[in-house]
Amino acid sequence: MLSCLQRASASLVVLTLFFASIPAHAQPVEVVSTSAEQPADRVHLVNGGMVQGSILEVLPNDSLTIVSAASGDRKTFAWSEIAAYEQGGQRIEIGAVLAPAPAPREEPAPVYGPRLHIETTKPASVHLYEITGEMIAHGANVTVHGIHYRPVCAAPCGKVIDTSGGSSYFFGGEGLTTSNRFNLTDARGNVTAVVKPGRRGLRTGGIITMSVGLALMALGGGLFVLSKSRADRDEILGEGPAEPPKYGAPIGLLVGGAAALAGGIVMLVLGKTRYKLKTGGLGLLRPLRFG
């Protein structure tokens, strides 16, 4: 019995040593990443989109450039398109970037001059014009004079007129003749201009009427001289009975021409735009000039 136990023990030892002599084969252990590796930088857009990749350049208040991890393309976004961006693990909100202080706005230079009010004696579109330059051109027998001007305001105006440049002004408008020039350099406070508009058609009619009157007077004068010289010749030569000279037609032409000339002058005067400047003081108006 004892010998059997010894043989069994010896067999167990031999088996143990046999299995111990076999080399162990280690099984490879696969390490599974628990999270996918993500790019370090992100750009969040205002429209809700997002771009991942590597930020190359950040120009605050201008643009941001990133290389997309998905396509490898370089993309540049305007600052207004970006809501926030992440770089190096730090998220930066665009609203947190302070905009540069706005440049100080230049205040316009104060205007020195009177406040002009325009009143018209009859309905008309009266404008105030400022003369900004003049031109004179000389030719062989002709001299041409021209002006450059700009509109300032229309009736009733109520605008402060800048007189620091010492410019001259005049009144006019569509279908109206122009007034004489005037200057407001010495005027201050409230100034009222009472304008009597002159119609261009009336002035043109006056010029035509004056021309007709002058032509009639010239014709009448010529006929008068002709009748007088014929009567004198007949008297000197003694050819037949002397007849009194016929001055009726020439005198009629002279009178008619003079009347037409006078009427044309009146039309010319009435067709010119005239004005009267008044300055206010204690509720009263003091006339300055009339033109």
C-alpha atoms as a printed R data frame, in Angstrom:
    type eleno elety resid chain resno       x       y        z
1   ATOM     1    CA   MET     A     1   0.000   0.000    0.000
2   ATOM     2    CA   LEU     A     2   2.756   2.308    0.963
3   ATOM     3    CA   SER     A     3   4.587   1.566   -2.225
4   ATOM     4    CA   CYS     A     4   1.502   2.443   -4.281
5   ATOM     5    CA   LEU     A     5   1.237   5.839   -2.628
6   ATOM     6    CA   GLN     A     6   4.896   6.488   -3.268
7   ATOM     7    CA   ARG     A     7   4.475   5.597   -6.967
8   ATOM     8    CA   ALA     A     8   1.455   7.931   -7.269
9   ATOM     9    CA   SER     A     9   3.344  10.783   -5.657
10  ATOM    10    CA   ALA     A    10   6.297  10.232   -7.920
11  ATOM    11    CA   SER     A    11   4.005  10.288  -10.988
12  ATOM    12    CA   LEU     A    12   2.407  13.564   -9.816
13  ATOM    13    CA   VAL     A    13   5.820  15.162   -9.394
14  ATOM    14    CA   VAL     A    14   6.860  14.040  -12.847
15  ATOM    15    CA   LEU     A    15   3.674  15.432  -14.413
16  ATOM    16    CA   THR     A    16   4.140  18.713  -12.586
17  ATOM    17    CA   LEU     A    17   7.685  19.043  -13.777
18  ATOM    18    CA   PHE     A    18   6.567  18.176  -17.353
19  ATOM    19    CA   PHE     A    19   3.934  20.862  -17.526
20  ATOM    20    CA   ALA     A    20   6.252  23.351  -15.872
21  ATOM    21    CA   SER     A    21   8.794  22.705  -18.597
22  ATOM    22    CA   ILE     A    22   6.320  23.680  -21.376
23  ATOM    23    CA   PRO     A    23   6.847  27.462  -22.288
24  ATOM    24    CA   ALA     A    24   3.877  29.696  -21.655
25  ATOM    25    CA   HIS     A    25   2.500  31.690  -24.684
26  ATOM    26    CA   ALA     A    26   1.318  35.205  -23.669
27  ATOM    27    CA   GLN     A    27  -1.894  36.385  -25.387
28  ATOM    28    CA   PRO     A    28  -1.718  39.924  -26.936
29  ATOM    29    CA   VAL     A    29  -3.956  42.401  -25.215
30  ATOM    30    CA   GLU     A    30  -5.657  44.870  -27.542
31  ATOM    31    CA   VAL     A    31  -6.007  48.326  -26.024
32  ATOM    32    CA   VAL     A    32  -9.138  49.968  -27.251
33  ATOM    33    CA   SER     A    33  -9.213  53.684  -27.043
34  ATOM    34    CA   THR     A    34 -12.242  54.847  -25.167
35  ATOM    35    CA   SER     A    35 -12.466  58.050  -27.138
36  ATOM    36    CA   ALA     A    36 -11.467  59.040  -30.684
37  ATOM    37    CA   GLU     A    37  -8.657  61.547  -30.945
38  ATOM    38    CA   GLN     A    38 -10.101  64.956  -31.894
39  ATOM    39    CA   PRO     A    39  -8.335  67.962  -33.417
40  ATOM    40    CA   ALA     A    40  -7.245  70.513  -30.870
41  ATOM    41    CA   ASP     A    41  -8.811  73.578  -32.551
42  ATOM    42    CA   ARG     A    42 -12.428  74.338  -33.464
43  ATOM    43    CA   VAL     A    43 -14.245  77.264  -35.007
44  ATOM    44    CA   HIS     A    44 -17.910  77.788  -34.126
45  ATOM    45    CA   LEU     A    45 -19.817  79.775  -36.731
46  ATOM    46    CA   VAL     A    46 -22.718  82.154  -36.229
47  ATOM    47    CA   ASN     A    47 -24.931  80.041  -38.499
48  ATOM    48    CA   GLY     A    48 -24.475  77.015  -36.182
49  ATOM    49    CA   GLY     A    49 -21.753  75.231  -38.160
50  ATOM    50    CA   MET     A    50 -18.394  74.096  -36.798
51  ATOM    51    CA   VAL     A    51 -14.995  73.466  -38.432
52  ATOM    52    CA   GLN     A    52 -12.326  71.317  -36.758
53  ATOM    53    CA   GLY     A    53  -8.679  71.499  -37.585
54  ATOM    54    CA   SER     A    54  -5.638  73.623  -36.849
55  ATOM    55    CA   ILE     A    55  -5.974  77.376  -36.524
56  ATOM    56    CA   LEU     A    56  -3.219  79.104  -38.464
57  ATOM    57    CA   GLU     A    57  -3.972  82.797  -37.985
58  ATOM    58    CA   VAL     A    58  -6.281  84.922  -35.857
59  ATOM    59    CA   LEU     A    59  -6.710  88.574  -36.756
60  ATOM    60    CA   PRO     A    60  -9.106  90.068  -34.165
61  ATOM    61    CA   ASN     A    61 -11.965  92.049  -35.684
62  ATOM    62    CA   ASP     A    62 -10.825  90.948  -39.162
63  ATOM    63    CA   SER     A    63 -10.613  87.215  -39.945
64  ATOM    64    CA   LEU     A    64  -9.565  83.731  -38.795
65  ATOM    65    CA   THR     A    65  -7.805  81.047  -40.878
66  ATOM    66    CA   ILE     A    66  -8.025  77.318  -40.091
67  ATOM    67    CA   VAL     A    67  -6.906  74.133  -41.883
68  ATOM    68    CA   SER     A    68  -9.859  71.749  -41.938
69  ATOM    69    CA   ALA     A    69  -9.117  68.276  -40.530
70  ATOM    70    CA   ALA     A    70 -11.828  66.762  -42.731
71  ATOM    71    CA   SER     A    71 -10.678  68.071  -46.123
72  ATOM    72    CA   GLY     A    72  -7.258  69.552  -45.490
73  ATOM    73    CA   ASP     A    73  -8.388  72.818  -47.078
74  ATOM    74    CA   ARG     A    74  -7.444  76.187  -45.688
75  ATOM    75    CA   LYS     A    75 -10.532  78.216  -44.837
76  ATOM    76    CA   THR     A    76 -10.708  81.862  -43.879
77  ATOM    77    CA   PHE     A    77 -13.783  83.248  -42.106
78  ATOM    78    CA   ALA     A    78 -14.678  86.871  -41.660
79  ATOM    79    CA   TRP     A    79 -14.880  87.999  -38.061
80  ATOM    80    CA   SER     A    80 -18.603  88.639  -38.363
81  ATOM    81    CA   GLU     A    81 -19.164  84.940  -39.302
82  ATOM    82    CA   ILE     A    82 -17.534  83.563  -36.130
83  ATOM    83    CA   ALA     A    83 -19.353  83.028  -32.826
84  ATOM    84    CA   ALA     A    84 -16.394  81.499  -30.916
85  ATOM    85    CA   TYR     A    85 -13.244  79.470  -31.455
86  ATOM    86    CA   GLU     A    86 -11.201  76.962  -29.420
87  ATOM    87    CA   GLN     A    87  -7.434  76.965  -29.594
88  ATOM    88    CA   GLY     A    88  -5.091  75.050  -27.343
89  ATOM    89    CA   GLY     A    89  -7.968  73.909  -25.172
90  ATOM    90    CA   GLN     A    90  -9.137  77.460  -24.522
91  ATOM    91    CA   ARG     A    91 -12.508  78.709  -25.813
92  ATOM    92    CA   ILE     A    92 -12.697  82.326  -26.807
93  ATOM    93    CA   GLU     A    93 -16.001  84.054  -27.387
94  ATOM    94    CA   ILE     A    94 -15.912  86.646  -30.120
95  ATOM    95    CA   GLY     A    95 -18.032  88.984  -28.053
96  ATOM    96    CA   ALA     A    96 -15.265  89.037  -25.481
97  ATOM    97    CA   VAL     A    97 -12.854  90.679  -27.938
98  ATOM    98    CA   LEU     A    98 -13.088  94.395  -27.496
99  ATOM    99    CA   ALA     A    99 -13.551  96.401  -30.621
100 ATOM   100    CA   PRO     A   100 -11.160  99.289  -31.093
101 ATOM   101    CA   ALA     A   101 -12.403 102.612  -29.895
102 ATOM   102    CA   PRO     A   102 -14.016 104.570  -32.706
103 ATOM   103    CA   ALA     A   103 -12.054 107.460  -34.039
104 ATOM   104    CA   PRO     A   104 -13.241 110.776  -32.668
105 ATOM   105    CA   ARG     A   105 -15.687 112.398  -35.045
106 ATOM   106    CA   GLU     A   106 -14.687 115.806  -36.242
107 ATOM   107    CA   GLU     A   107 -17.275 118.360  -35.337
108 ATOM   108    CA   PRO     A   108 -18.235 120.640  -38.201
109 ATOM   109    CA   ALA     A   109 -16.945 124.140  -37.972
110 ATOM   110    CA   PRO     A   110 -19.494 126.582  -36.576
111 ATOM   111    CA   VAL     A   111 -21.397 128.579  -39.170
112 ATOM   112    CA   TYR     A   112 -21.206 132.345  -38.814
113 ATOM   113    CA   GLY     A   113 -23.841 134.406  -40.530
114 ATOM   114    CA   PRO     A   114 -27.482 135.485  -40.408
115 ATOM   115    CA   ARG     A   115 -30.529 133.251  -40.435
116 ATOM   116    CA   LEU     A   116 -32.296 134.148  -43.662
117 ATOM   117    CA   HIS     A   117 -36.077 134.048  -44.117
118 ATOM   118    CA   ILE     A   118 -37.460 134.478  -47.647
119 ATOM   119    CA   GLU     A   119 -40.899 135.980  -48.261
120 ATOM   120    CA   THR     A   120 -42.370 136.451  -51.747
121 ATOM   121    CA   THR     A   121 -44.864 139.042  -52.888
122 ATOM   122    CA   LYS     A   122 -46.591 136.428  -55.086
123 ATOM   123    CA   PRO     A   123 -46.435 132.642  -55.386
124 ATOM   124    CA   ALA     A   124 -43.166 131.571  -56.963
125 ATOM   125    CA   SER     A   125 -40.350 129.097  -56.385
126 ATOM   126    CA   VAL     A   126 -37.628 131.496  -55.245
127 ATOM   127    CA   HIS     A   127 -34.141 130.162  -54.483
128 ATOM   128    CA   LEU     A   128 -31.065 131.749  -52.964
129 ATOM   129    CA   TYR     A   129 -27.854 131.122  -54.903
130 ATOM   130    CA   GLU     A   130 -24.237 131.641  -53.839
131 ATOM   131    CA   ILE     A   131 -21.678 132.773  -56.407
132 ATOM   132    CA   THR     A   132 -18.661 130.493  -56.033
133 ATOM   133    CA   GLY     A   133 -16.546 131.746  -58.934
134 ATOM   134    CA   GLU     A   134 -16.410 133.980  -61.990
135 ATOM   135    CA   MET     A   135 -14.961 133.596  -65.462
136 ATOM   136    CA   ILE     A   136 -14.067 136.209  -68.062
137 ATOM   137    CA   ALA     A   137 -12.956 135.241  -71.565
138 ATOM   138    CA   HIS     A   138 -11.676 137.773  -74.099
139 ATOM   139    CA   GLY     A   139 -11.786 137.265  -77.850
140 ATOM   140    CA   ALA     A   140 -10.981 139.419  -80.875
141 ATOM   141    CA   ASN     A   141 -14.077 141.582  -80.570
142 ATOM   142    CA   VAL     A   142 -16.020 139.737  -77.850
143 ATOM   143    CA   THR     A   143 -15.776 139.494  -74.067
144 ATOM   144    CA   VAL     A   144 -17.703 136.685  -72.369
145 ATOM   145    CA   HIS     A   145 -18.484 136.858  -68.666
146 ATOM   146    CA   GLY     A   146 -19.775 133.842  -66.740
147 ATOM   147    CA   ILE     A   147 -20.270 132.817  -63.131
148 ATOM   148    CA   HIS     A   148 -20.278 129.586  -61.137
149 ATOM   149    CA   TYR     A   149 -22.981 129.326  -58.500
150 ATOM   150    CA   ARG     A   150 -24.703 126.794  -56.257
151 ATOM   151    CA   PRO     A   151 -28.167 126.685  -54.654
152 ATOM   152    CA   VAL     A   152 -28.255 127.466  -50.928
153 ATOM   153    CA   CYS     A   153 -31.927 127.239  -49.963
154 ATOM   154    CA   ALA     A   154 -35.453 127.773  -51.264
155 ATOM   155    CA   ALA     A   155 -38.205 129.956  -49.874
156 ATOM   156    CA   PRO     A   156 -39.039 130.210  -47.006
157 ATOM   157    CA   CYS     A   157 -35.451 129.086  -46.190
158 ATOM   158    CA   GLY     A   158 -34.929 129.715  -42.439
159 ATOM   159    CA   LYS     A   159 -31.312 128.542  -42.735
160 ATOM   160    CA   VAL     A   160 -28.180 130.066  -41.237
161 ATOM   161    CA   ILE     A   161 -26.119 131.371  -44.161
162 ATOM   162    CA   ASP     A   162 -22.365 130.891  -43.872
163 ATOM   163    CA   THR     A   163 -20.850 134.240  -44.817
164 ATOM   164    CA   SER     A   164 -17.293 133.476  -43.680
165 ATOM   165    CA   GLY     A   165 -16.137 133.240  -47.310
166 ATOM   166    CA   GLY     A   166 -17.433 136.700  -48.218
167 ATOM   167    CA   SER     A   167 -19.384 135.348  -51.201
168 ATOM   168    CA   SER     A   168 -22.063 137.250  -53.084
169 ATOM   169    CA   TYR     A   169 -25.614 135.954  -53.469
170 ATOM   170    CA   PHE     A   170 -28.605 136.470  -55.737
171 ATOM   171    CA   PHE     A   171 -32.228 135.323  -55.978
172 ATOM   172    CA   GLY     A   172 -33.662 133.365  -58.871
173 ATOM   173    CA   GLY     A   173 -35.578 130.241  -59.740
174 ATOM   174    CA   GLU     A   174 -37.202 128.273  -62.525
175 ATOM   175    CA   GLY     A   175 -38.953 130.618  -64.924
176 ATOM   176    CA   LEU     A   176 -37.696 133.662  -62.977
177 ATOM   177    CA   THR     A   177 -35.145 136.310  -63.780
178 ATOM   178    CA   THR     A   178 -32.191 136.812  -61.479
179 ATOM   179    CA   SER     A   179 -31.847 139.643  -59.011
180 ATOM   180    CA   ASN     A   180 -28.909 141.944  -58.450
181 ATOM   181    CA   ARG     A   181 -26.076 140.609  -56.353
182 ATOM   182    CA   PHE     A   182 -25.866 141.304  -52.662
183 ATOM   183    CA   ASN     A   183 -23.627 140.465  -49.718
184 ATOM   184    CA   LEU     A   184 -24.565 139.297  -46.214
185 ATOM   185    CA   THR     A   185 -21.131 139.535  -44.590
186 ATOM   186    CA   ASP     A   186 -22.119 142.258  -42.116
187 ATOM   187    CA   ALA     A   187 -25.582 140.852  -41.347
188 ATOM   188    CA   ARG     A   188 -26.267 138.967  -38.109
189 ATOM   189    CA   GLY     A   189 -29.323 137.528  -36.392
190 ATOM   190    CA   ASN     A   190 -32.572 137.122  -38.297
191 ATOM   191    CA   VAL     A   191 -32.721 138.665  -41.765
192 ATOM   192    CA   THR     A   192 -35.880 138.678  -43.872
193 ATOM   193    CA   ALA     A   193 -35.704 139.011  -47.649
194 ATOM   194    CA   VAL     A   194 -38.929 140.237  -49.269
195 ATOM   195    CA   VAL     A   195 -38.597 139.107  -52.886
196 ATOM   196    CA   LYS     A   196 -40.707 140.315  -55.793
197 ATOM   197    CA   PRO     A   197 -40.281 137.585  -58.419
198 ATOM   198    CA   GLY     A   198 -39.713 138.729  -61.979
199 ATOM   199    CA   ARG     A   199 -41.042 136.563  -64.790
200 ATOM   200    CA   ARG     A   200 -38.585 135.652  -67.490
201 ATOM   201    CA   GLY     A   201 -41.317 135.783  -70.132
202 ATOM   202    CA   LEU     A   202 -42.226 139.349  -69.189
203 ATOM   203    CA   ARG     A   203 -38.614 140.425  -69.417
204 ATOM   204    CA   THR     A   204 -38.216 138.700  -72.784
205 ATOM   205    CA   GLY     A   205 -41.375 140.388  -74.018
206 ATOM   206    CA   GLY     A   206 -40.005 143.732  -72.876
207 ATOM   207    CA   ILE     A   207 -36.829 143.224  -74.853
208 ATOM   208    CA   ILE     A   208 -38.802 142.312  -77.977
209 ATOM   209    CA   THR     A   209 -41.162 145.279  -77.540
210 ATOM   210    CA   MET     A   210 -38.240 147.646  -77.098
211 ATOM   211    CA   SER     A   211 -36.647 146.267  -80.252
212 ATOM   212    CA   VAL     A   212 -39.870 146.785  -82.215
213 ATOM   213    CA   GLY     A   213 -40.227 150.321  -80.836
214 ATOM   214    CA   LEU     A   214 -36.689 151.213  -81.820
215 ATOM   215    CA   ALA     A   215 -37.256 149.813  -85.322
216 ATOM   216    CA   LEU     A   216 -40.483 151.821  -85.731
217 ATOM   217    CA   MET     A   217 -38.791 154.996  -84.533
218 ATOM   218    CA   ALA     A   218 -35.896 154.429  -86.929
219 ATOM   219    CA   LEU     A   219 -38.306 153.857  -89.811
220 ATOM   220    CA   GLY     A   220 -40.398 156.900  -88.867
221 ATOM   221    CA   GLY     A   221 -37.293 159.049  -88.591
222 ATOM   222    CA   GLY     A   222 -36.081 157.885  -91.985
223 ATOM   223    CA   LEU     A   223 -39.446 158.626  -93.653
224 ATOM   224    CA   PHE     A   224 -39.573 162.030  -91.947
225 ATOM   225    CA   VAL     A   225 -36.143 162.965  -93.306
226 ATOM   226    CA   LEU     A   226 -37.074 161.645  -96.743
227 ATOM   227    CA   SER     A   227 -40.317 163.659  -96.862
228 ATOM   228    CA   LYS     A   228 -38.543 166.795  -95.683
229 ATOM   229    CA   SER     A   229 -35.734 166.470  -98.228
230 ATOM   230    CA   ARG     A   230 -38.208 165.868 -101.097
231 ATOM   231    CA   ALA     A   231 -40.223 168.970 -100.148
232 ATOM   232    CA   ASP     A   232 -37.044 171.040  -99.987
233 ATOM   233    CA   ARG     A   233 -35.904 169.786 -103.369
234 ATOM   234    CA   ASP     A   234 -39.267 170.634 -105.003
235 ATOM   235    CA   GLU     A   235 -39.137 174.102 -103.527
236 ATOM   236    CA   ILE     A   236 -35.617 174.731 -104.790
237 ATOM   237    CA   LEU     A   237 -36.216 173.416 -108.281
238 ATOM   238    CA   GLY     A   238 -39.612 175.118 -108.539
239 ATOM   239    CA   GLU     A   239 -41.209 172.151 -110.279
240 ATOM   240    CA   GLY     A   240 -44.934 172.843 -110.156
241 ATOM   241    CA   PRO     A   241 -46.831 174.126 -107.178
242 ATOM   242    CA   ALA     A   242 -45.202 173.438 -103.856
243 ATOM   243    CA   GLU     A   243 -46.966 170.763 -101.831
244 ATOM   244    CA   PRO     A   244 -46.765 170.572  -98.106
245 ATOM   245    CA   PRO     A   245 -44.579 167.646  -96.977
246 ATOM   246    CA   LYS     A   246 -46.436 164.548  -95.857
247 ATOM   247    CA   TYR     A   247 -45.309 163.988  -92.324
248 ATOM   248    CA   GLY     A   248 -48.319 161.983  -91.143
249 ATOM   249    CA   ALA     A   249 -46.899 158.501  -91.637
250 ATOM   250    CA   PRO     A   250 -43.435 159.300  -90.275
251 ATOM   251    CA   ILE     A   251 -44.849 161.025  -87.201
252 ATOM   252    CA   GLY     A   252 -47.211 158.092  -86.627
253 ATOM   253    CA   LEU     A   253 -44.317 155.677  -86.794
254 ATOM   254    CA   LEU     A   254 -42.250 157.833  -84.436
255 ATOM   255    CA   VAL     A   255 -45.065 158.060  -81.882
256 ATOM   256    CA   GLY     A   256 -45.862 154.353  -82.131
257 ATOM   257    CA   GLY     A   257 -42.207 153.429  -81.827
258 ATOM   258    CA   ALA     A   258 -41.761 155.675  -78.796
259 ATOM   259    CA   ALA     A   259 -44.798 154.115  -77.136
260 ATOM   260    CA   ALA     A   260 -43.505 150.617  -77.851
261 ATOM   261    CA   LEU     A   261 -40.086 151.578  -76.520
262 ATOM   262    CA   ALA     A   262 -41.579 152.968  -73.310
263 ATOM   263    CA   GLY     A   263 -43.749 149.876  -72.858
264 ATOM   264    CA   GLY     A   264 -40.772 147.604  -73.393
265 ATOM   265    CA   ILE     A   265 -38.776 149.476  -70.777
266 ATOM   266    CA   VAL     A   266 -41.611 149.083  -68.269
267 ATOM   267    CA   MET     A   267 -41.876 145.358  -69.036
268 ATOM   268    CA   LEU     A   268 -38.123 145.031  -68.684
269 ATOM   269    CA   VAL     A   269 -38.152 146.682  -65.262
270 ATOM   270    CA   LEU     A   270 -41.176 144.735  -64.014
271 ATOM   271    CA   GLY     A   271 -39.696 141.484  -65.303
272 ATOM   272    CA   LYS     A   272 -36.595 141.766  -63.124
273 ATOM   273    CA   THR     A   273 -36.539 139.999  -59.758
274 ATOM   274    CA   ARG     A   274 -36.241 142.557  -56.981
275 ATOM   275    CA   TYR     A   275 -35.716 142.166  -53.266
276 ATOM   276    CA   LYS     A   276 -35.627 144.084  -50.013
277 ATOM   277    CA   LEU     A   277 -33.537 142.910  -47.060
278 ATOM   278    CA   LYS     A   278 -34.737 143.598  -43.531
279 ATOM   279    CA   THR     A   279 -33.162 142.757  -40.222
280 ATOM   280    CA   GLY     A   280 -35.229 142.111  -37.077
281 ATOM   281    CA   GLY     A   281 -34.845 143.977  -33.816
282 ATOM   282    CA   LEU     A   282 -37.299 144.249  -30.910
283 ATOM   283    CA   GLY     A   283 -40.028 142.828  -33.096
284 ATOM   284    CA   LEU     A   284 -39.506 145.469  -35.798
285 ATOM   285    CA   LEU     A   285 -37.943 145.251  -39.216
286 ATOM   286    CA   ARG     A   286 -35.280 147.681  -40.363
287 ATOM   287    CA   PRO     A   287 -34.660 147.850  -44.141
288 ATOM   288    CA   LEU     A   288 -31.108 147.185  -45.279
289 ATOM   289    CA   ARG     A   289 -31.177 147.667  -49.057
290 ATOM   290    CA   PHE     A   290 -33.388 147.305  -52.047
291 ATOM   291    CA   GLY     A   291 -32.286 145.731  -55.300
